[in-house]
C-alpha cells in the first residue's frame, strides 16, 4: 500500500479486514515494524477517536509519533496557488508539506469540508495539496469527501457481527441535526459498502440525496420506515444537502432513530461514527441499548488504522 485515501488504495478489502482482526487479537505483534520511522499526524480540525486511535495504532507498531494540531499550533496556512501572502496567512501549505517530508516517513492528515464552496470540497482542495506535494505516503484521517479509516472500521465491525450465510441488509439512514454536516462519512460508507457482500440501502428525506459519484446505483428510499424493514444493520448519520450545497431543506416527519423503529427490523445492530447528538440523531434508549455496537465500532478505529499503517510500513521496509 503506497497511500490510503480511498477504498481503491486497498488491494484486497477482505484481506485488510482479516489483517485488522488478527491485529485486534494481538495488537502488540508487530512492535518492531515501525522502529526508526516517524509518522506525522496533522490535524486541521478537531478530533477525539481519530487522534487517539491513530496514536495508539502507530505506537503499537513502534513508530515515533509527531502530532500537530495545525489549526491551533502552527502558522496560519495559505492554500491557494500563486497567492500574494500579504494578509493573515504566514506559511504556504506546500512549504509546510515539504518540511514534513524532511521529518516524517508517513504523513497522515485530517481536514474537513469547508462547506462554503462545493467545487473546493468536491475537488479536495486541502487533501489534494498533500497528495501533490508529499514525497512520503499520505494517509487520510478524514477529508472533505471521505473518511476511509472510519469506513474500514465499519467494515470490520459488520464482519465481526455477521455470521449468517445470507447477505446482511445494511441501511445508511439520515438523521436530524442542528447544523449543516459534511458528507464525508455518508459518502465513504456508501463507497466501502459497495465493496462488501451486503445489500445496501440509503434512507434520507427529499433534498438530501448524497453525491451519486459515491452512491452510484445504490437504492435510495425517502421513507425511513420502508427502508428499515428487515434491516440487519443500521448506520445513523446526518448530512446536509449536496445538490443545494450545505443547505438544510425542511424535513417532514420524525427521522430520529428510536426503539420503536427497530421493531420493523431483524433486531438490527445500530452503528454511528460518533460524536453523536443524543436524542436528536438517535435516542438514549437506542444508544445505550442492546442493539448498539457503537462503542465496538469506535474501538475498531484502532485496528483499522493499525492495519493501514502496517501495510504502508511493509511497502516502506521493502523499499
mmCIF file of C-alpha atoms in Angstrom:
data_model
loop_
_atom_site.group_PDB
_atom_site.id
_atom_site.type_symbol
_atom_site.label_atom_id
_atom_site.label_comp_id
_atom_site.label_asym_id
_atom_site.label_seq_id
_atom_site.Cartn_x
_atom_site.Cartn_y
_atom_site.Cartn_z
ATOM 1 C CA UNK A 1 0.000 0.000 0.000
ATOM 2 C CA UNK A 2 1.600 3.253 -1.160
ATOM 3 C CA UNK A 3 -1.061 5.599 0.271
ATOM 4 C CA UNK A 4 -4.509 5.457 1.857
ATOM 5 C CA UNK A 5 -7.173 7.970 0.894
ATOM 6 C CA UNK A 6 -9.931 5.829 -0.691
ATOM 7 C CA UNK A 7 -11.083 2.211 -0.839
ATOM 8 C CA UNK A 8 -9.349 1.966 -4.222
ATOM 9 C CA UNK A 9 -5.991 2.155 -2.412
ATOM 10 C CA UNK A 10 -6.739 -1.211 -0.778
ATOM 11 C CA UNK A 11 -5.616 -4.203 -2.819
ATOM 12 C CA UNK A 12 -7.987 -6.602 -1.032
ATOM 13 C CA UNK A 13 -10.733 -5.353 1.274
ATOM 14 C CA UNK A 14 -11.320 -8.785 2.775
ATOM 15 C CA UNK A 15 -7.579 -9.158 3.178
ATOM 16 C CA UNK A 16 -7.168 -5.965 5.179
ATOM 17 C CA UNK A 17 -10.254 -6.759 7.289
ATOM 18 C CA UNK A 18 -8.670 -10.138 8.100
ATOM 19 C CA UNK A 19 -5.392 -8.413 8.953
ATOM 20 C CA UNK A 20 -7.179 -5.922 11.234
ATOM 21 C CA UNK A 21 -8.934 -8.735 13.096
ATOM 22 C CA UNK A 22 -5.610 -10.548 13.548
ATOM 23 C CA UNK A 23 -4.130 -7.328 14.924
ATOM 24 C CA UNK A 24 -7.105 -6.944 17.257
ATOM 25 C CA UNK A 25 -6.393 -10.405 18.652
ATOM 26 C CA UNK A 26 -2.749 -9.456 19.292
ATOM 27 C CA UNK A 27 -2.211 -5.669 18.999
ATOM 28 C CA UNK A 28 1.469 -5.818 20.004
ATOM 29 C CA UNK A 29 2.520 -8.472 17.495
ATOM 30 C CA UNK A 30 4.438 -6.007 15.282
ATOM 31 C CA UNK A 31 6.072 -3.626 17.730
ATOM 32 C CA UNK A 32 9.370 -3.611 15.796
ATOM 33 C CA UNK A 33 7.882 -2.939 12.350
ATOM 34 C CA UNK A 34 7.940 0.852 12.667
ATOM 35 C CA UNK A 35 11.210 1.118 14.570
ATOM 36 C CA UNK A 36 13.290 4.063 13.376
ATOM 37 C CA UNK A 37 10.407 5.572 11.392
ATOM 38 C CA UNK A 38 8.209 8.583 12.134
ATOM 39 C CA UNK A 39 4.575 9.301 11.349
ATOM 40 C CA UNK A 40 3.294 12.864 11.373
ATOM 41 C CA UNK A 41 -0.365 13.203 12.370
ATOM 42 C CA UNK A 42 -1.559 16.590 11.113
ATOM 43 C CA UNK A 43 -4.926 17.787 12.425
ATOM 44 C CA UNK A 44 -6.532 20.790 10.788
ATOM 45 C CA UNK A 45 -9.775 20.080 12.673
ATOM 46 C CA UNK A 46 -10.999 18.733 15.999
ATOM 47 C CA UNK A 47 -10.709 15.041 16.749
ATOM 48 C CA UNK A 48 -11.135 12.500 19.517
ATOM 49 C CA UNK A 49 -11.342 8.937 18.103
ATOM 50 C CA UNK A 50 -9.212 9.609 15.039
ATOM 51 C CA UNK A 51 -6.466 11.285 17.054
ATOM 52 C CA UNK A 52 -6.290 8.731 19.857
ATOM 53 C CA UNK A 53 -6.799 5.628 17.729
ATOM 54 C CA UNK A 54 -4.118 6.751 15.264
ATOM 55 C CA UNK A 55 -1.661 7.444 18.058
ATOM 56 C CA UNK A 56 -2.307 4.071 19.697
ATOM 57 C CA UNK A 57 -2.064 2.258 16.353
ATOM 58 C CA UNK A 58 1.231 3.943 15.485
ATOM 59 C CA UNK A 59 2.712 3.271 18.927
ATOM 60 C CA UNK A 60 1.660 -0.390 18.723
ATOM 61 C CA UNK A 61 3.814 -0.617 15.593
ATOM 62 C CA UNK A 62 6.822 1.060 17.221
ATOM 63 C CA UNK A 63 6.507 4.251 15.187
ATOM 64 C CA UNK A 64 7.688 7.587 16.505
ATOM 65 C CA UNK A 65 4.570 9.772 16.559
ATOM 66 C CA UNK A 66 4.500 13.525 15.923
ATOM 67 C CA UNK A 67 1.088 15.112 16.403
ATOM 68 C CA UNK A 68 0.482 18.622 15.086
ATOM 69 C CA UNK A 69 -2.728 20.477 15.859
ATOM 70 C CA UNK A 70 -2.106 22.676 12.855
ATOM 71 C CA UNK A 71 -5.140 24.925 13.272
ATOM 72 C CA UNK A 72 -4.043 25.938 16.779
ATOM 73 C CA UNK A 73 -0.291 25.357 16.981
ATOM 74 C CA UNK A 74 1.110 26.106 13.525
ATOM 75 C CA UNK A 75 1.393 29.286 11.480
ATOM 76 C CA UNK A 76 -1.739 30.340 9.612
ATOM 77 C CA UNK A 77 -1.607 28.347 6.393
ATOM 78 C CA UNK A 78 -2.189 29.567 2.856
ATOM 79 C CA UNK A 79 -3.696 27.014 0.465
ATOM 80 C CA UNK A 80 -4.141 28.980 -2.764
ATOM 81 C CA UNK A 81 -1.553 28.575 -5.513
ATOM 82 C CA UNK A 82 0.006 31.858 -6.591
ATOM 83 C CA UNK A 83 -1.302 33.693 -3.533
ATOM 84 C CA UNK A 84 0.225 37.046 -2.644
ATOM 85 C CA UNK A 85 0.701 36.419 1.054
ATOM 86 C CA UNK A 86 0.316 39.925 2.398
ATOM 87 C CA UNK A 87 -2.565 39.088 4.751
ATOM 88 C CA UNK A 88 -3.126 36.821 7.751
ATOM 89 C CA UNK A 89 -1.531 33.693 6.280
ATOM 90 C CA UNK A 90 2.118 33.168 7.182
ATOM 91 C CA UNK A 91 3.147 29.828 5.643
ATOM 92 C CA UNK A 92 2.112 28.216 2.385
ATOM 93 C CA UNK A 93 0.831 24.666 2.619
ATOM 94 C CA UNK A 94 3.376 23.393 0.085
ATOM 95 C CA UNK A 95 6.224 24.742 2.210
ATOM 96 C CA UNK A 96 4.767 23.120 5.317
ATOM 97 C CA UNK A 97 4.388 19.798 3.497
ATOM 98 C CA UNK A 98 7.951 19.990 2.190
ATOM 99 C CA UNK A 99 9.168 20.383 5.772
ATOM 100 C CA UNK A 100 7.031 17.424 6.844
ATOM 101 C CA UNK A 101 8.717 15.442 4.067
ATOM 102 C CA UNK A 102 12.021 16.055 5.831
ATOM 103 C CA UNK A 103 10.747 14.952 9.236
ATOM 104 C CA UNK A 104 8.319 12.111 8.507
ATOM 105 C CA UNK A 105 8.204 8.734 6.772
ATOM 106 C CA UNK A 106 4.384 8.838 6.666
ATOM 107 C CA UNK A 107 2.109 11.884 6.719
ATOM 108 C CA UNK A 108 -1.466 11.462 7.954
ATOM 109 C CA UNK A 109 -3.811 14.442 7.672
ATOM 110 C CA UNK A 110 -7.302 15.299 8.860
ATOM 111 C CA UNK A 111 -9.214 18.087 7.155
ATOM 112 C CA UNK A 112 -12.920 18.813 6.926
ATOM 113 C CA UNK A 113 -15.065 20.197 4.142
ATOM 114 C CA UNK A 114 -15.242 23.979 4.237
ATOM 115 C CA UNK A 115 -18.980 23.764 3.411
ATOM 116 C CA UNK A 116 -18.757 27.049 1.505
ATOM 117 C CA UNK A 117 -17.510 26.124 -1.956
ATOM 118 C CA UNK A 118 -18.901 22.916 -3.427
ATOM 119 C CA UNK A 119 -16.147 22.941 -6.048
ATOM 120 C CA UNK A 120 -13.368 23.247 -3.467
ATOM 121 C CA UNK A 121 -14.781 20.456 -1.336
ATOM 122 C CA UNK A 122 -15.533 18.041 -4.182
ATOM 123 C CA UNK A 123 -12.038 18.613 -5.557
ATOM 124 C CA UNK A 124 -10.443 18.074 -2.118
ATOM 125 C CA UNK A 125 -8.712 21.453 -2.064
ATOM 126 C CA UNK A 126 -6.652 20.555 1.041
ATOM 127 C CA UNK A 127 -6.021 16.799 0.790
ATOM 128 C CA UNK A 128 -5.044 17.213 -2.858
ATOM 129 C CA UNK A 129 -2.233 19.543 -1.776
ATOM 130 C CA UNK A 130 -0.805 16.828 0.454
ATOM 131 C CA UNK A 131 -1.086 14.249 -2.315
ATOM 132 C CA UNK A 132 0.595 16.643 -4.748
ATOM 133 C CA UNK A 133 3.491 17.818 -2.589
ATOM 134 C CA UNK A 134 4.188 14.907 -0.228
ATOM 135 C CA UNK A 135 7.153 12.699 -1.081
ATOM 136 C CA UNK A 136 6.136 10.093 1.502
ATOM 137 C CA UNK A 137 2.934 8.016 1.817
ATOM 138 C CA UNK A 138 -0.181 10.041 2.685
ATOM 139 C CA UNK A 139 -2.976 8.685 4.881
ATOM 140 C CA UNK A 140 -6.349 10.419 5.051
ATOM 141 C CA UNK A 141 -7.625 10.778 8.606
ATOM 142 C CA UNK A 142 -10.757 12.300 7.006
ATOM 143 C CA UNK A 143 -11.133 14.725 4.149
ATOM 144 C CA UNK A 144 -13.803 16.874 2.547
ATOM 145 C CA UNK A 145 -15.460 13.916 0.810
ATOM 146 C CA UNK A 146 -14.327 10.724 2.570
ATOM 147 C CA UNK A 147 -13.458 9.177 5.934
ATOM 148 C CA UNK A 148 -11.715 5.939 4.907
ATOM 149 C CA UNK A 149 -10.311 4.827 8.268
ATOM 150 C CA UNK A 150 -13.808 5.118 9.743
ATOM 151 C CA UNK A 151 -15.252 3.130 6.855
ATOM 152 C CA UNK A 152 -12.671 0.384 7.265
ATOM 153 C CA UNK A 153 -13.555 0.196 10.974
ATOM 154 C CA UNK A 154 -17.213 -0.057 9.939
ATOM 155 C CA UNK A 155 -16.408 -2.977 7.631
ATOM 156 C CA UNK A 156 -14.508 -4.693 10.447
ATOM 157 C CA UNK A 157 -17.442 -4.188 12.836
ATOM 158 C CA UNK A 158 -20.016 -5.582 10.425
ATOM 159 C CA UNK A 159 -17.773 -8.585 9.716
ATOM 160 C CA UNK A 160 -17.472 -9.311 13.450
ATOM 161 C CA UNK A 161 -21.235 -9.146 13.948
ATOM 162 C CA UNK A 162 -22.454 -11.126 10.931
ATOM 163 C CA UNK A 163 -22.123 -14.921 10.959
ATOM 164 C CA UNK A 164 -25.124 -15.946 8.835
ATOM 165 C CA UNK A 165 -24.939 -17.409 5.329
ATOM 166 C CA UNK A 166 -27.029 -14.739 3.615
ATOM 167 C CA UNK A 167 -26.110 -11.170 2.741
ATOM 168 C CA UNK A 168 -26.971 -8.722 5.524
ATOM 169 C CA UNK A 169 -29.221 -5.788 4.742
ATOM 170 C CA UNK A 170 -27.385 -2.606 5.708
ATOM 171 C CA UNK A 171 -29.261 0.689 5.880
ATOM 172 C CA UNK A 172 -27.484 4.025 5.934
ATOM 173 C CA UNK A 173 -30.096 6.362 7.352
ATOM 174 C CA UNK A 174 -30.029 10.138 7.523
ATOM 175 C CA UNK A 175 -30.659 11.635 10.959
ATOM 176 C CA UNK A 176 -31.603 15.117 12.123
ATOM 177 C CA UNK A 177 -29.001 17.636 13.274
ATOM 178 C CA UNK A 178 -28.888 21.247 14.446
ATOM 179 C CA UNK A 179 -26.415 22.450 11.802
ATOM 180 C CA UNK A 180 -25.190 21.543 8.311
ATOM 181 C CA UNK A 181 -22.908 18.499 8.419
ATOM 182 C CA UNK A 182 -20.469 17.413 5.708
ATOM 183 C CA UNK A 183 -20.922 14.348 3.519
ATOM 184 C CA UNK A 184 -17.625 12.554 4.162
ATOM 185 C CA UNK A 185 -18.888 9.737 6.405
ATOM 186 C CA UNK A 186 -22.005 9.076 4.337
ATOM 187 C CA UNK A 187 -20.080 9.145 1.052
ATOM 188 C CA UNK A 188 -17.352 6.911 2.381
ATOM 189 C CA UNK A 189 -19.668 4.372 3.989
ATOM 190 C CA UNK A 190 -21.659 4.071 0.756
ATOM 191 C CA UNK A 191 -18.463 3.636 -1.241
ATOM 192 C CA UNK A 192 -16.973 0.951 1.025
ATOM 193 C CA UNK A 193 -20.228 -0.993 1.475
ATOM 194 C CA UNK A 194 -20.417 -1.441 -2.289
ATOM 195 C CA UNK A 195 -17.171 -3.413 -1.985
ATOM 196 C CA UNK A 196 -18.674 -5.597 0.758
ATOM 197 C CA UNK A 197 -21.015 -8.544 0.260
ATOM 198 C CA UNK A 198 -24.062 -6.720 1.620
ATOM 199 C CA UNK A 199 -27.392 -5.345 0.437
ATOM 200 C CA UNK A 200 -27.055 -1.593 0.922
ATOM 201 C CA UNK A 201 -29.996 0.789 1.110
ATOM 202 C CA UNK A 202 -29.801 4.520 1.785
ATOM 203 C CA UNK A 203 -32.663 6.318 3.536
ATOM 204 C CA UNK A 204 -32.877 10.097 3.502
ATOM 205 C CA UNK A 205 -35.505 12.805 3.118
ATOM 206 C CA UNK A 206 -36.179 14.514 -0.199
ATOM 207 C CA UNK A 207 -33.476 17.064 -0.895
ATOM 208 C CA UNK A 208 -30.752 15.152 0.973
ATOM 209 C CA UNK A 209 -29.511 12.697 -1.656
ATOM 210 C CA UNK A 210 -25.756 12.154 -1.496
ATOM 211 C CA UNK A 211 -23.374 12.649 -4.415
ATOM 212 C CA UNK A 212 -24.109 9.911 -6.972
ATOM 213 C CA UNK A 213 -20.360 9.625 -7.622
ATOM 214 C CA UNK A 214 -20.340 7.769 -4.295
ATOM 215 C CA UNK A 215 -23.773 6.157 -4.150
ATOM 216 C CA UNK A 216 -23.812 5.077 -7.823
ATOM 217 C CA UNK A 217 -26.696 2.595 -8.272
ATOM 218 C CA UNK A 218 -27.477 2.065 -4.570
ATOM 219 C CA UNK A 219 -31.207 2.180 -3.837
ATOM 220 C CA UNK A 220 -32.225 5.445 -2.158
ATOM 221 C CA UNK A 221 -35.562 5.457 -0.312
ATOM 222 C CA UNK A 222 -37.162 8.620 1.037
ATOM 223 C CA UNK A 223 -39.335 6.759 3.555
ATOM 224 C CA UNK A 224 -37.312 5.695 6.607
ATOM 225 C CA UNK A 225 -39.772 3.055 7.839
ATOM 226 C CA UNK A 226 -39.823 1.403 4.423
ATOM 227 C CA UNK A 227 -36.030 1.424 4.218
ATOM 228 C CA UNK A 228 -35.580 -0.054 7.706
ATOM 229 C CA UNK A 229 -37.822 -3.057 7.044
ATOM 230 C CA UNK A 230 -35.861 -6.270 7.658
ATOM 231 C CA UNK A 231 -32.591 -4.376 8.221
ATOM 232 C CA UNK A 232 -29.727 -6.243 9.882
ATOM 233 C CA UNK A 233 -27.510 -3.188 10.416
ATOM 234 C CA UNK A 234 -28.494 0.476 10.659
ATOM 235 C CA UNK A 235 -25.870 3.177 10.252
ATOM 236 C CA UNK A 236 -27.127 6.502 11.599
ATOM 237 C CA UNK A 237 -25.576 9.704 10.235
ATOM 238 C CA UNK A 238 -26.575 13.244 9.390
ATOM 239 C CA UNK A 239 -25.538 15.162 6.291
ATOM 240 C CA UNK A 240 -26.651 18.371 4.628
ATOM 241 C CA UNK A 241 -27.941 18.756 1.082
ATOM 242 C CA UNK A 242 -25.485 18.023 -1.690
ATOM 243 C CA UNK A 243 -27.453 19.445 -4.612
ATOM 244 C CA UNK A 244 -28.250 22.672 -2.739
ATOM 245 C CA UNK A 245 -24.819 22.527 -1.205
ATOM 246 C CA UNK A 246 -24.664 22.696 2.615
ATOM 247 C CA UNK A 247 -28.331 23.708 2.859
ATOM 248 C CA UNK A 248 -30.797 22.124 5.274
ATOM 249 C CA UNK A 249 -34.119 21.723 3.437
ATOM 250 C CA UNK A 250 -37.212 21.375 5.595
ATOM 251 C CA UNK A 251 -37.864 17.781 6.643
ATOM 252 C CA UNK A 252 -41.302 16.420 7.387
ATOM 253 C CA UNK A 253 -41.725 13.547 9.798
ATOM 254 C CA UNK A 254 -39.516 12.219 12.583
ATOM 255 C CA UNK A 255 -36.213 10.737 11.401
ATOM 256 C CA UNK A 256 -34.611 10.231 14.824
ATOM 257 C CA UNK A 257 -33.949 6.528 15.397
ATOM 258 C CA UNK A 258 -35.873 5.043 18.337
ATOM 259 C CA UNK A 259 -36.507 1.545 19.658
ATOM 260 C CA UNK A 260 -39.979 1.631 18.114
ATOM 261 C CA UNK A 261 -38.386 1.925 14.677
ATOM 262 C CA UNK A 262 -36.249 -1.138 15.373
ATOM 263 C CA UNK A 263 -39.399 -3.278 15.679
ATOM 264 C CA UNK A 264 -39.575 -3.372 11.878
ATOM 265 C CA UNK A 265 -36.048 -4.769 11.557
ATOM 266 C CA UNK A 266 -34.248 -8.064 12.103
ATOM 267 C CA UNK A 267 -33.170 -6.884 15.550
ATOM 268 C CA UNK A 268 -30.796 -4.628 13.655
ATOM 269 C CA UNK A 269 -27.442 -3.680 15.113
ATOM 270 C CA UNK A 270 -27.094 0.100 15.307
ATOM 271 C CA UNK A 271 -23.944 1.961 14.265
ATOM 272 C CA UNK A 272 -22.787 5.574 14.431
ATOM 273 C CA UNK A 273 -19.322 7.042 13.845
ATOM 274 C CA UNK A 274 -19.509 9.424 16.839
ATOM 275 C CA UNK A 275 -19.716 12.068 18.126
ATOM 276 C CA UNK A 276 -23.481 11.782 18.341
ATOM 277 C CA UNK A 277 -26.100 14.292 19.456
ATOM 278 C CA UNK A 278 -28.208 12.142 21.734
ATOM 279 C CA UNK A 279 -31.970 12.479 21.424
ATOM 280 C CA UNK A 280 -31.515 14.387 18.168
ATOM 281 C CA UNK A 281 -29.909 11.822 15.848
ATOM 282 C CA UNK A 282 -30.870 8.794 17.904
ATOM 283 C CA UNK A 283 -32.481 8.251 21.271
ATOM 284 C CA UNK A 284 -30.779 7.350 24.539
ATOM 285 C CA UNK A 285 -32.662 4.048 24.532
ATOM 286 C CA UNK A 286 -31.034 3.075 21.226
ATOM 287 C CA UNK A 287 -27.599 4.474 22.034
ATOM 288 C CA UNK A 288 -27.432 2.626 25.350
ATOM 289 C CA UNK A 289 -29.492 -0.389 24.304
ATOM 290 C CA UNK A 290 -28.526 -3.957 23.469
ATOM 291 C CA UNK A 291 -28.712 -3.313 19.720
ATOM 292 C CA UNK A 292 -25.976 -0.679 19.831
ATOM 293 C CA UNK A 293 -22.498 -1.686 18.633
ATOM 294 C CA UNK A 294 -21.310 1.910 18.501
ATOM 295 C CA UNK A 295 -18.538 1.586 21.093
ATOM 296 C CA UNK A 296 -17.268 -1.620 19.480
ATOM 297 C CA UNK A 297 -17.166 0.347 16.241
ATOM 298 C CA UNK A 298 -15.156 3.100 17.973
ATOM 299 C CA UNK A 299 -12.642 0.610 19.372
ATOM 300 C CA UNK A 300 -12.149 -0.833 15.914
ATOM 301 C CA UNK A 301 -10.806 2.545 14.802
ATOM 302 C CA UNK A 302 -7.513 1.471 16.423
ATOM 303 C CA UNK A 303 -7.282 -1.671 14.341
ATOM 304 C CA UNK A 304 -8.327 -0.089 11.061
ATOM 305 C CA UNK A 305 -5.550 2.480 11.488
ATOM 306 C CA UNK A 306 -3.020 -0.121 12.628
ATOM 307 C CA UNK A 307 -3.765 -2.378 9.658
ATOM 308 C CA UNK A 308 -3.283 0.523 7.242
ATOM 309 C CA UNK A 309 -0.081 1.774 8.883
ATOM 310 C CA UNK A 310 1.259 -1.795 8.931
ATOM 311 C CA UNK A 311 0.586 -2.231 5.208
ATOM 312 C CA UNK A 312 2.336 1.061 4.417
ATOM 313 C CA UNK A 313 5.312 0.084 6.567
ATOM 314 C CA UNK A 314 5.565 -3.171 4.625
ATOM 315 C CA UNK A 315 5.941 -1.096 1.468
ATOM 316 C CA UNK A 316 8.494 1.241 3.049
ATOM 317 C CA UNK A 317 10.526 -1.576 4.577
ATOM 318 C CA UNK A 318 10.552 -3.465 1.281
ATOM 319 C CA UNK A 319 11.933 -0.383 -0.474
#
